[in-house]
């Protein structure tokens, strides 16, 4: 038999160099939340089944910068998703904890939800309205012209700008668009030229590393599943994790979790075209 004839008997799935389906190769999962498991108060098809099948072997790593894990977990359970607080790694809460660990005596101006402000106060951070050492920008639904003016003043005076996440929007129910922290950041940077913010959320490493720590697994054994190539896929690739994408984007592996669970797809390692591993956040 010729080499070509032998090769023709091997389908891509039977190739000795092909990776097995993602469900066989994954020892643990890092899951996105908005657009992957839920859209607002809507549960995406297959999300509950996935969490049940992978109970004890997943962590949800989200750029959510409004809630804390203790407050969000019961709301997710009320939607039918079996999520405990220790399975949630949220950008806003983790940003506050990062500041409390690294800058415990800093004067902090926090633009964000009352939930995050209570979290910061509970960690003994000094919350101020002026003369700040650090400004933390999160998803602030009460953001106003006065807020923007105050932030520009503090940054001009030398305050360090930290940002919970750089997302411009996240998916809402029935295809709606929910403005995110990154949209507010653009307004701030327009008024503070030359400022270089420290963005702590995905695709930066901090949240993913916390997810790996909680799973207790090496990066190569974990699969990231999300809906955003520029946060979920990029962050995974930077740390050597494989990934899969759901949603309606052209590079998605399945429309939703239900169909991803039924798909015998290999994990992905290469980034989609146009997204570089060292690209901008």
Coordinates of C-alpha atoms in Angstrom, one line a residue:
X1 CA 0.0 0.0 0.0
X2 CA 1.4 3.4 -0.9
X3 CA 2.0 6.1 1.7
X4 CA -0.9 8.2 0.2
X5 CA -3.3 5.2 0.3
X6 CA -2.4 4.6 4.0
X7 CA -2.9 8.3 4.8
X8 CA -6.3 8.3 3.2
X9 CA -7.5 5.7 5.7
X10 CA -6.9 8.1 8.6
X11 CA -9.6 10.6 9.2
X12 CA -8.5 13.8 11.2
X13 CA -10.1 12.4 14.3
X14 CA -8.1 9.2 13.9
X15 CA -4.8 10.8 13.3
X16 CA -2.2 9.8 15.9
X17 CA -1.2 13.5 16.3
X18 CA -4.8 14.8 16.8
X19 CA -5.8 15.8 20.3
X20 CA -8.8 13.8 21.7
X21 CA -12.1 15.5 22.3
X22 CA -12.1 18.3 24.9
X23 CA -14.1 16.3 27.4
X24 CA -11.4 13.7 27.6
X25 CA -8.4 16.0 27.7
X26 CA -9.7 18.4 30.3
X27 CA -9.1 17.7 34.0
X28 CA -10.7 21.0 35.0
X29 CA -12.5 24.0 33.5
X30 CA -12.2 27.7 33.8
X31 CA -15.6 29.1 32.7
X32 CA -16.6 32.6 31.7
X33 CA -20.0 33.8 33.0
X34 CA -21.7 36.5 31.0
X35 CA -22.4 35.3 27.4
X36 CA -21.2 31.8 28.3
X37 CA -23.4 30.6 31.2
X38 CA -25.9 33.5 31.5
X39 CA -27.2 36.6 29.7
X40 CA -28.5 38.8 32.4
X41 CA -31.2 36.7 34.1
X42 CA -31.4 34.2 31.3
X43 CA -29.5 30.9 31.6
X44 CA -27.9 29.8 28.3
X45 CA -28.9 26.3 27.1
X46 CA -26.6 23.6 28.5
X47 CA -25.1 25.7 31.3
X48 CA -26.8 23.8 34.2
X49 CA -25.9 20.5 32.7
X50 CA -22.3 21.5 32.2
X51 CA -21.9 22.6 35.8
X52 CA -23.6 19.4 37.1
X53 CA -21.3 17.2 35.0
X54 CA -18.2 19.0 36.1
X55 CA -19.1 19.6 39.7
X56 CA -16.0 20.1 41.8
X57 CA -13.9 20.5 38.7
X58 CA -14.7 24.0 37.5
X59 CA -14.1 27.6 38.5
X60 CA -16.1 30.6 37.0
X61 CA -13.7 33.4 36.2
X62 CA -15.6 36.5 35.2
X63 CA -14.9 40.2 34.5
X64 CA -18.0 41.0 36.6
X65 CA -17.0 44.1 38.5
X66 CA -20.3 44.8 40.3
X67 CA -20.8 41.8 42.6
X68 CA -18.9 39.8 45.2
X69 CA -18.9 36.0 45.1
X70 CA -20.9 35.7 48.3
X71 CA -23.7 37.9 46.9
X72 CA -23.7 36.5 43.3
X73 CA -23.7 32.8 44.1
X74 CA -27.2 32.6 45.7
X75 CA -28.6 34.6 42.7
X76 CA -27.1 32.1 40.3
X77 CA -28.5 29.2 42.4
X78 CA -31.9 30.9 42.2
X79 CA -31.6 30.7 38.4
X80 CA -31.0 26.9 38.7
X81 CA -27.2 27.0 38.4
X82 CA -25.4 24.9 41.2
X83 CA -22.7 27.5 42.0
X84 CA -21.0 28.0 45.3
X85 CA -19.2 31.2 46.3
X86 CA -15.8 29.5 46.3
X87 CA -16.3 28.7 42.6
X88 CA -16.5 32.3 41.6
X89 CA -13.5 34.6 40.8
X90 CA -14.9 38.1 40.0
X91 CA -12.8 40.9 38.6
X92 CA -14.2 43.7 40.9
X93 CA -13.8 41.8 44.1
X94 CA -10.4 40.5 43.2
X95 CA -9.2 44.0 42.3
X96 CA -10.3 45.2 45.7
X97 CA -8.5 42.2 47.4
X98 CA -5.4 42.9 45.2
X99 CA -5.2 46.4 46.5
X100 CA -5.8 45.3 50.1
X101 CA -2.9 42.9 49.9
X102 CA -0.5 45.1 48.0
X103 CA -1.4 48.6 49.2
X104 CA -3.2 48.1 52.6
X105 CA -2.6 51.7 53.7
X106 CA -3.4 53.4 50.4
X107 CA -6.1 56.1 50.2
X108 CA -8.5 54.6 47.7
X109 CA -11.1 56.3 45.5
X110 CA -13.4 53.6 44.3
X111 CA -15.8 54.2 41.5
X112 CA -18.1 51.2 41.6
X113 CA -21.1 49.5 43.2
X114 CA -22.0 49.8 46.8
X115 CA -21.3 46.1 47.1
X116 CA -17.7 46.7 46.1
X117 CA -17.4 49.7 48.5
X118 CA -18.6 47.5 51.3
X119 CA -16.1 44.8 50.3
X120 CA -13.3 47.4 50.5
X121 CA -14.5 48.8 53.8
X122 CA -14.6 45.2 55.2
X123 CA -10.9 44.8 54.2
X124 CA -10.0 48.0 56.1
X125 CA -9.2 50.1 53.1
X126 CA -9.5 53.8 53.5
X127 CA -12.1 55.1 51.0
X128 CA -11.7 58.7 50.1
X129 CA -13.3 61.2 47.8
X130 CA -10.2 63.3 47.1
X131 CA -6.4 63.2 47.7
X132 CA -6.3 59.5 46.6
X133 CA -3.2 57.3 46.2
X134 CA -5.1 54.9 44.0
X135 CA -8.2 55.2 41.9
X136 CA -10.0 51.9 41.2
X137 CA -12.5 52.1 38.3
X138 CA -15.1 49.4 38.2
X139 CA -18.6 49.1 36.6
X140 CA -20.2 52.2 38.1
X141 CA -23.9 52.5 37.2
X142 CA -24.0 56.0 38.8
X143 CA -21.0 57.3 36.8
X144 CA -21.6 61.0 36.0
X145 CA -20.0 64.1 34.7
X146 CA -19.1 64.9 38.3
X147 CA -17.4 61.5 38.7
X148 CA -15.4 62.1 35.5
X149 CA -14.3 65.5 36.7
X150 CA -13.2 64.1 40.1
X151 CA -11.3 61.2 38.5
X152 CA -9.5 63.6 36.1
X153 CA -8.5 65.8 39.1
X154 CA -7.1 62.8 41.1
X155 CA -5.2 61.4 38.2
X156 CA -3.7 64.8 37.4
X157 CA -2.5 65.0 41.0
X158 CA -0.6 61.7 40.6
X159 CA -3.1 59.0 41.7
X160 CA -2.5 55.5 40.2
X161 CA -5.3 54.3 38.0
X162 CA -6.3 50.6 38.4
X163 CA -9.2 49.2 36.4
X164 CA -11.2 46.1 37.2
X165 CA -11.6 45.1 33.5
X166 CA -11.4 46.6 30.1
X167 CA -14.5 45.2 28.5
X168 CA -16.6 47.8 26.6
X169 CA -19.8 45.8 26.9
X170 CA -21.1 42.4 27.9
X171 CA -24.1 40.4 26.5
X172 CA -27.5 41.0 28.1
X173 CA -30.8 39.2 27.8
X174 CA -32.5 39.0 24.3
X175 CA -29.4 40.2 22.5
X176 CA -29.2 43.5 24.5
X177 CA -25.8 45.2 25.1
X178 CA -24.8 46.1 28.7
X179 CA -22.2 48.9 29.0
X180 CA -19.1 47.8 30.9
X181 CA -16.1 49.3 32.7
X182 CA -14.0 49.7 29.6
X183 CA -16.6 52.2 28.2
X184 CA -16.1 54.3 31.3
X185 CA -12.4 53.9 31.0
X186 CA -12.4 55.5 27.5
X187 CA -14.0 58.6 28.9
X188 CA -11.5 58.8 31.8
X189 CA -8.5 58.4 29.4
X190 CA -9.9 61.1 27.1
X191 CA -9.7 63.5 30.1
X192 CA -6.4 62.2 31.5
X193 CA -3.9 62.0 28.5
X194 CA -0.7 60.1 29.2
X195 CA -2.2 58.0 32.0
X196 CA -1.4 54.2 31.7
X197 CA -4.1 52.2 33.6
X198 CA -3.3 48.9 35.2
X199 CA -6.1 46.6 34.0
X200 CA -6.5 43.7 36.3
X201 CA -9.3 41.6 34.7
X202 CA -9.2 39.2 31.7
X203 CA -7.1 38.8 29.6
X204 CA -4.5 39.8 32.2
X205 CA -3.2 36.9 34.2
X206 CA -4.4 37.6 37.8
X207 CA -7.9 36.1 37.6
X208 CA -6.8 33.1 35.6
X209 CA -4.0 32.4 38.0
X210 CA -6.5 32.5 40.9
X211 CA -8.7 30.1 39.0
X212 CA -5.8 27.7 38.5
X213 CA -4.9 28.0 42.2
X214 CA -8.4 27.0 43.2
X215 CA -8.5 24.1 40.8
X216 CA -5.1 22.9 42.0
X217 CA -4.2 21.9 38.4
X218 CA -1.4 22.8 35.9
X219 CA -2.3 25.1 33.0
X220 CA -2.0 22.3 30.5
X221 CA -4.8 20.2 32.2
X222 CA -7.3 23.0 32.2
X223 CA -9.6 24.2 29.4
X224 CA -11.0 27.8 29.3
X225 CA -14.5 28.1 27.9
X226 CA -15.8 31.6 27.1
X227 CA -17.4 33.7 24.4
X228 CA -14.8 36.4 23.8
X229 CA -11.6 35.7 21.9
X230 CA -9.9 38.9 23.2
X231 CA -10.4 38.0 26.8
X232 CA -11.1 34.3 27.3
X233 CA -9.0 32.9 24.4
X234 CA -6.2 35.4 24.7
X235 CA -5.9 35.1 28.5
X236 CA -5.8 31.3 28.1
X237 CA -3.2 31.3 25.4
X238 CA -0.9 33.6 27.4
X239 CA -0.8 31.1 30.3
X240 CA -0.5 27.9 28.2
X241 CA -4.1 26.8 28.6
X242 CA -6.3 25.5 25.8
X243 CA -9.7 27.1 25.1
X244 CA -13.1 26.8 23.4
X245 CA -15.5 29.5 22.5
X246 CA -19.3 29.6 22.4
X247 CA -21.7 32.1 20.9
X248 CA -22.5 33.6 17.5
X249 CA -19.1 34.9 16.6
X250 CA -17.5 33.5 13.4
X251 CA -14.7 31.8 15.4
X252 CA -17.1 30.1 18.0
X253 CA -16.9 26.3 18.4
X254 CA -20.6 26.0 19.2
X255 CA -23.6 28.3 19.6
X256 CA -24.1 27.4 23.3
X257 CA -23.0 25.0 26.0
X258 CA -25.6 22.4 25.1
X259 CA -24.2 22.0 21.7
X260 CA -20.6 22.2 22.9
X261 CA -21.3 19.3 25.3
X262 CA -22.5 17.2 22.4
X263 CA -19.6 18.1 20.2
X264 CA -16.5 15.9 20.1
X265 CA -14.2 18.8 19.3
X266 CA -10.5 19.0 20.3
X267 CA -9.4 21.9 22.4
X268 CA -7.9 24.9 20.7
X269 CA -4.4 26.3 21.3
X270 CA -3.8 28.7 18.5
X271 CA -5.5 32.1 18.7
X272 CA -8.0 33.2 16.0
X273 CA -6.6 35.2 13.1
X274 CA -6.1 38.9 14.0
X275 CA -5.6 38.3 17.8
X276 CA -2.0 38.3 18.8
X277 CA -0.8 36.9 22.1
X278 CA 1.0 40.1 22.9
X279 CA -1.8 42.3 21.7
X280 CA -3.5 45.1 23.5
X281 CA -6.0 44.4 26.3

